[in-house]
Amino acid sequence: MSHSALLIIDVQRSFEQKDFWQDDHFPDFKRAISRLIDGCQSRNVPLIDIFHVSQGVFALESGLVTPMSFLSHEPQVRIYKHVHNALTESGLDLWLRERNINHLIISGMRTEQCCETTTRVASDLGFDVTFVTEATLTFPMTHSSGQTLSAEEIKLRTELVLADRFATITDVDGALAKLDSLAAQPQEPAPSKAWLPKPYLARKIEPLSAWKFSGWQLKRYGIEFSGTTSPADIFERAYSRVASWLPPRATTADRPGVGWMLEHRGKTMDYLVVGWWDNENELRMKIWVTEQGEWREALTESFCVWDMQVMAFERDAFVATLLQPKPDIEAYMKQHLTINLE
C-alpha cells in the first residue's frame, strides 16, 4: 500500500469566472497535472480532489465548485475546505493518518495561495511534502506599490520560500521518480490487532425543543458521553450548516417537511446527525463533526449504536403517524424517545 497521496487543490470551474483568469499558462498546466495524475494512478497512489468553498462563484450553490472540464479521474475522496490550507478544518489530516499516508504531493491552484499554504501546514504537521511547481497554476498580481509580478515570478518566489524548509521542489518527472524510489524501499508490515470492544454502556437520551427553520420542523435529541467538556452552544454553531443543506421548500408532494437532529457529545468529538423524510418513505441524512472545536462534514466518521437507538424509534414513529391514510404531522412531532439512566 502506498504511503503517498496526490493533492489536487482547487482545480475547479470557479476560477474560470474570475476577472484575473488568463489562458497564457493554462495549456502547460493541464499537460503537467494530467501527466502527474496519470503517473500517480498507475502507481496506485490515492488521488484527493480538494475544492474551495466560500461565496460567489466559490459557493456550492453556484454549481461551479466542480472539477475543470479537462479532468476525468475518479478520486479516492473529495474534500471541501473553507480556508486556504486543505488540512486543518476539512478532516483531511485525519483521513490521511488513518491510512498511514505520510508523503503528500502538491498540485493545483493557486501556486502561492492554497498550494503554498497547504504545503507549509502539511510540513508543520509532520508530512513529507513534494511540491510540483509545473503542476500548479497562478496569475499575475499587482503589489500595492504598483509593481506587477508575473506568474513566473510568483512561482519563483514560492519555490524560494518553500525549498528545503517546507518541501522538496521538483517537476512531474522528479515527483514520479521519488514515488518509484519510495516504492522500492522495504515496507514493514503493519502490526495486527485483535478486535476487543469496550462493553456497551447506555447513554442518556433526552428530547429537546424542536428546531424550526423556513417551514422545516426537526425534532432534537441530546445524547452525551459522560465527562465531555464541549461548549454549551457548540451545536447551535452548526445550525447554519443544516440550514444550507436543507432544500429551500420544506413541504412538497414528496415530503412533509419534518425530521430530526441528534446532538451527540461523544468521547472524542461532537456529532450532529440530521435526517429528514423525503420521497414518501426515504430518509435523507447528513453528519457533521467537530475537529479542534470547528464543525466540518463527516468523512470517515459515521453514526453509532446510540444514534441508531433514536433512528429506530423515529422510523417507527414515522410509520405510525405519517405513513397512514391520514398523515398526522402534529402527532409525529409529539412522539419522542427518552432514556434516563437514574
Coordinates of C-alpha atoms in Angstrom, one line a residue:
M1 CA 0.0 0.0 0.0
S2 CA 1.3 3.5 -0.9
H3 CA 2.1 5.9 1.9
S4 CA 1.9 8.8 -0.6
A5 CA -1.1 10.8 -1.8
L6 CA -1.6 13.4 -4.6
L7 CA -3.5 16.5 -3.5
I8 CA -5.3 18.2 -6.5
I9 CA -6.1 21.5 -5.0
D10 CA -8.9 23.8 -6.2
V11 CA -8.8 22.8 -9.9
Q12 CA -12.4 23.9 -10.1
R13 CA -14.5 25.8 -12.6
S14 CA -14.9 28.7 -10.1
F15 CA -11.6 30.2 -11.2
E16 CA -12.6 30.4 -14.9
Q17 CA -15.2 33.0 -13.9
K18 CA -12.8 35.4 -12.1
D19 CA -11.6 38.6 -13.7
F20 CA -7.9 37.7 -13.2
W21 CA -8.3 34.4 -15.2
Q22 CA -5.8 34.1 -18.1
D23 CA -5.2 31.3 -20.5
D24 CA -1.5 32.0 -21.0
H25 CA -0.1 29.2 -18.9
F26 CA -3.2 27.0 -18.8
P27 CA -2.2 24.5 -21.6
D28 CA 1.1 23.8 -19.9
F29 CA -0.6 23.4 -16.5
K30 CA -3.1 21.0 -18.0
R31 CA -0.5 18.8 -19.5
A32 CA 1.7 18.8 -16.4
I33 CA -1.1 18.0 -13.9
S34 CA -2.7 15.4 -16.2
R35 CA 0.6 13.6 -16.5
L36 CA 1.1 13.8 -12.8
I37 CA -2.4 12.3 -12.2
D38 CA -1.8 9.6 -14.7
G39 CA 1.5 8.7 -13.2
C40 CA 0.1 8.5 -9.7
Q41 CA -2.8 6.4 -10.8
S42 CA -0.5 3.9 -12.4
R43 CA 1.4 3.7 -9.2
N44 CA -1.7 3.2 -7.0
V45 CA -1.2 6.5 -5.3
P46 CA -4.5 7.9 -3.9
L47 CA -5.9 11.0 -5.7
I48 CA -7.6 13.6 -3.4
D49 CA -9.7 16.3 -5.0
I50 CA -9.9 19.4 -2.9
F51 CA -12.4 22.2 -3.5
H52 CA -12.6 25.7 -2.0
V53 CA -16.0 26.8 -0.8
S54 CA -16.8 30.4 0.1
Q55 CA -19.0 32.9 -1.6
G56 CA -19.9 34.0 -5.1
V57 CA -18.5 31.6 -7.8
F58 CA -17.0 29.6 -4.9
A59 CA -20.3 28.9 -3.3
L60 CA -21.7 25.4 -3.7
E61 CA -25.0 26.9 -5.0
S62 CA -23.1 28.4 -7.9
G63 CA -22.7 25.0 -9.5
L64 CA -19.1 25.9 -10.2
V65 CA -17.4 24.1 -7.3
T66 CA -16.7 21.1 -9.6
P67 CA -13.6 19.8 -11.5
M68 CA -12.5 21.7 -14.6
S69 CA -13.7 20.0 -17.8
F70 CA -10.3 18.5 -18.8
L71 CA -10.1 16.4 -15.6
S72 CA -11.6 12.9 -15.9
H73 CA -10.1 11.0 -13.0
E74 CA -12.0 9.4 -10.1
P75 CA -10.6 10.5 -6.8
Q76 CA -10.4 8.3 -3.7
V77 CA -12.0 11.2 -1.7
R78 CA -13.4 14.7 -2.3
I79 CA -12.6 17.3 0.3
Y80 CA -14.3 20.7 0.7
K81 CA -12.4 23.4 2.6
H82 CA -13.3 26.9 3.7
V83 CA -9.8 28.2 4.4
H84 CA -6.6 28.3 2.4
N85 CA -4.9 25.2 3.7
A86 CA -6.5 21.8 2.8
L87 CA -5.8 20.0 6.1
T88 CA -6.8 21.7 9.4
E89 CA -10.6 22.2 9.1
S90 CA -11.5 19.8 6.4
G91 CA -10.9 16.5 8.1
L92 CA -8.2 15.6 5.5
D93 CA -5.5 15.3 8.2
L94 CA -7.4 12.5 9.9
W95 CA -8.2 10.8 6.7
L96 CA -4.5 10.6 5.7
R97 CA -3.3 9.4 9.1
E98 CA -5.9 6.7 9.3
R99 CA -4.4 5.3 6.1
N100 CA -0.8 5.8 7.2
I101 CA -0.1 8.3 4.5
N102 CA 2.9 10.5 5.4
H103 CA 4.0 11.8 2.0
L104 CA 2.0 14.5 0.1
I105 CA 2.4 15.6 -3.5
I106 CA 1.1 19.1 -4.0
S107 CA -0.5 20.3 -7.3
G108 CA -3.3 22.6 -8.3
M109 CA -4.3 26.3 -7.9
R110 CA -3.1 28.9 -7.0
T111 CA 0.6 28.3 -6.6
E112 CA 1.3 30.9 -3.9
Q113 CA -2.0 30.7 -2.1
C114 CA -3.8 27.4 -1.3
C115 CA -1.0 25.2 -2.7
E116 CA 1.8 27.0 -0.8
T117 CA -0.3 27.4 2.4
T118 CA -1.2 23.7 2.3
T119 CA 2.5 22.9 1.9
R120 CA 3.5 24.9 4.9
V121 CA 0.8 23.5 7.1
A122 CA 1.5 19.9 6.0
S123 CA 5.2 20.3 6.8
D124 CA 4.4 21.6 10.2
L125 CA 2.1 18.7 10.8
G126 CA 5.0 16.3 10.1
F127 CA 4.3 15.2 6.5
D128 CA 7.0 14.8 3.9
V129 CA 5.9 17.2 1.1
T130 CA 6.8 17.2 -2.6
F131 CA 5.8 20.5 -4.4
V132 CA 5.4 20.1 -8.1
T133 CA 5.6 23.6 -9.4
E134 CA 4.8 22.9 -13.0
A135 CA 1.6 21.2 -11.9
T136 CA 0.4 24.4 -10.2
L137 CA -1.1 27.4 -11.8
T138 CA -1.3 31.1 -10.8
F139 CA -1.8 34.5 -12.4
P140 CA 0.0 37.9 -12.3
M141 CA -0.6 40.0 -9.2
T142 CA 0.0 43.8 -8.6
H143 CA 1.6 44.9 -5.4
S144 CA 0.3 48.0 -3.5
S145 CA 3.4 49.9 -4.8
G146 CA 2.1 49.4 -8.3
Q147 CA 4.7 46.7 -9.3
T148 CA 3.1 43.7 -11.1
L149 CA 4.7 40.3 -10.6
S150 CA 4.3 37.8 -13.4
A151 CA 3.1 34.3 -12.8
E152 CA 6.6 33.1 -13.4
E153 CA 8.0 35.5 -10.8
I154 CA 5.4 34.4 -8.2
K155 CA 6.2 30.7 -8.8
L156 CA 9.9 31.5 -8.4
R157 CA 9.2 33.3 -5.1
T158 CA 7.1 30.3 -3.9
E159 CA 9.9 27.9 -4.7
L160 CA 12.4 30.1 -2.9
V161 CA 10.5 30.2 0.4
L162 CA 9.5 26.5 0.4
A163 CA 12.6 24.8 -0.8
D164 CA 14.5 22.8 1.9
R165 CA 12.3 24.3 4.6
F166 CA 8.8 23.0 3.9
A167 CA 9.1 20.8 0.8
T168 CA 11.1 19.3 -1.9
I169 CA 10.7 21.3 -5.1
T170 CA 10.5 19.3 -8.3
D171 CA 8.8 18.8 -11.6
V172 CA 6.5 15.9 -12.7
D173 CA 9.4 13.6 -13.6
G174 CA 11.0 14.2 -10.3
A175 CA 7.8 13.6 -8.3
L176 CA 7.2 10.3 -10.1
A177 CA 10.8 9.2 -9.7
K178 CA 10.5 9.9 -5.9
L179 CA 7.4 7.6 -5.9
D180 CA 9.4 4.9 -7.6
S181 CA 12.2 5.3 -5.1
L182 CA 9.8 5.1 -2.1
A183 CA 8.1 2.0 -3.6
A184 CA 11.5 0.2 -3.9
Q185 CA 12.2 0.6 -0.2
P186 CA 11.3 -2.3 2.1
Q187 CA 7.9 -1.9 3.8
E188 CA 7.4 -3.0 7.4
P189 CA 4.1 -4.9 7.8
A190 CA 1.6 -3.2 10.0
P191 CA 1.1 -4.9 13.3
S192 CA -2.2 -6.9 13.5
K193 CA -4.6 -6.2 16.4
A194 CA -7.5 -8.2 17.6
W195 CA -10.8 -6.5 17.9
L196 CA -11.6 -6.0 21.5
P197 CA -14.5 -3.5 22.0
K198 CA -15.5 -2.0 25.3
P199 CA -18.7 -3.4 26.8
Y200 CA -21.8 -1.4 25.9
L201 CA -23.0 1.2 28.4
A202 CA -26.3 3.0 27.9
R203 CA -26.2 6.8 27.4
K204 CA -28.8 9.3 28.4
I205 CA -31.1 10.3 25.5
E206 CA -33.1 13.5 26.1
P207 CA -35.6 15.1 23.8
L208 CA -35.0 18.8 23.3
S209 CA -37.2 21.6 21.8
A210 CA -37.8 21.3 18.1
W211 CA -35.7 23.3 15.6
K212 CA -37.8 25.2 13.1
F213 CA -36.4 26.9 10.0
S214 CA -38.2 28.2 6.9
G215 CA -41.1 25.7 7.2
W216 CA -38.9 22.8 8.4
Q217 CA -39.6 21.1 11.7
L218 CA -36.8 18.9 13.1
K219 CA -37.0 17.1 16.4
R220 CA -33.9 17.4 18.6
Y221 CA -32.3 14.9 20.8
G222 CA -29.4 15.3 23.2
I223 CA -27.0 12.3 23.7
E224 CA -24.0 12.6 25.9
F225 CA -20.9 10.6 26.8
S226 CA -20.2 11.1 30.5
G227 CA -17.3 13.6 31.0
T228 CA -17.5 15.6 27.8
T229 CA -16.4 19.2 28.1
S230 CA -17.6 20.8 24.8
P231 CA -19.1 24.4 25.0
A232 CA -22.8 24.6 25.7
D233 CA -23.5 26.3 22.4
I234 CA -21.4 24.0 20.2
F235 CA -24.4 22.6 18.3
E236 CA -26.0 26.0 17.7
R237 CA -22.9 26.9 15.8
A238 CA -23.7 24.1 13.3
Y239 CA -27.3 25.1 12.6
S240 CA -26.4 27.4 9.7
R241 CA -24.8 24.3 8.0
V242 CA -28.0 22.4 8.4
A243 CA -30.0 25.3 7.1
S244 CA -27.8 25.5 4.0
W245 CA -28.2 21.7 3.4
L246 CA -32.0 21.5 3.7
P247 CA -34.0 22.1 0.4
P248 CA -35.5 25.6 0.3
R249 CA -39.0 24.2 0.1
A250 CA -39.9 22.2 3.2
T251 CA -43.2 20.7 2.2
T252 CA -43.9 19.3 -1.2
A253 CA -45.9 16.4 -2.7
D254 CA -42.9 14.2 -1.8
R255 CA -42.1 15.3 1.7
P256 CA -43.8 16.5 4.9
G257 CA -41.0 18.9 6.0
V258 CA -40.1 17.0 9.2
G259 CA -37.1 15.1 10.5
W260 CA -34.8 15.0 13.5
M261 CA -31.4 16.1 14.8
L262 CA -29.1 14.1 17.1
E263 CA -26.8 16.3 19.1
H264 CA -24.3 13.8 20.4
R265 CA -21.5 14.9 22.7
G266 CA -19.2 12.0 22.1
K267 CA -16.0 10.7 23.7
T268 CA -13.5 12.2 21.2
M269 CA -15.6 14.7 19.2
D270 CA -19.2 16.1 18.9
Y271 CA -21.5 14.7 16.3
L272 CA -24.5 16.3 14.6
V273 CA -26.6 13.7 12.8
V274 CA -29.5 15.0 10.8
G275 CA -32.2 13.2 8.9
W276 CA -35.4 14.3 7.1
W277 CA -38.1 12.3 5.4
D278 CA -38.4 12.5 1.6
N279 CA -39.7 10.7 -1.4
E280 CA -42.7 9.3 0.6
N281 CA -40.7 6.8 2.7
E282 CA -37.0 7.6 2.4
L283 CA -34.6 9.2 4.9
R284 CA -32.0 11.8 3.7
M285 CA -29.1 12.0 6.1
K286 CA -26.0 14.1 6.8
I287 CA -23.4 14.1 9.5
W288 CA -21.2 16.9 10.8
V289 CA -18.4 16.5 13.4
T290 CA -16.2 18.8 15.3
E291 CA -12.4 18.9 14.9
Q292 CA -10.5 21.2 17.2
G293 CA -13.8 22.9 18.1
E294 CA -14.8 23.6 14.5
W295 CA -17.6 21.9 12.6
R296 CA -16.9 20.1 9.3
E297 CA -18.7 17.4 7.2
A298 CA -18.0 13.9 8.2
L299 CA -15.5 12.0 6.1
T300 CA -14.8 8.6 7.7
E301 CA -17.0 9.2 10.7
S302 CA -20.5 7.8 11.0
F303 CA -23.4 7.3 13.4
C304 CA -23.1 4.9 16.3
V305 CA -25.3 2.4 18.2
W306 CA -26.7 5.2 20.5
D307 CA -27.7 7.2 17.5
M308 CA -29.3 4.2 15.9
Q309 CA -31.4 3.8 19.0
V310 CA -33.1 7.1 18.2
M311 CA -33.2 6.3 14.5
A312 CA -35.1 3.1 15.2
F313 CA -37.6 5.0 17.3
E314 CA -38.0 7.7 14.7
R315 CA -38.6 5.1 12.0
D316 CA -41.5 3.5 14.0
A317 CA -42.9 7.0 14.8
F318 CA -42.8 7.9 11.1
V319 CA -44.6 4.8 10.1
A320 CA -47.2 5.0 12.8
T321 CA -48.1 8.7 12.3
L322 CA -47.3 9.7 8.7
L323 CA -47.3 6.5 6.5
Q324 CA -51.0 6.3 7.1
P325 CA -54.2 7.1 5.2
K326 CA -54.4 10.4 7.1
P327 CA -50.9 11.6 7.9
D328 CA -50.6 13.4 11.2
I329 CA -47.6 15.7 11.4
E330 CA -48.5 17.0 14.8
A331 CA -48.7 13.5 16.3
Y332 CA -45.3 12.7 14.8
M333 CA -43.7 15.8 16.3
K334 CA -45.1 14.9 19.7
Q335 CA -43.5 11.4 19.8
H336 CA -40.1 11.4 21.5
L337 CA -37.6 8.8 22.8
T338 CA -36.4 9.3 26.3
I339 CA -33.7 7.2 28.0
N340 CA -33.0 8.0 31.7
L341 CA -30.1 6.4 33.5
E342 CA -31.3 7.0 37.0

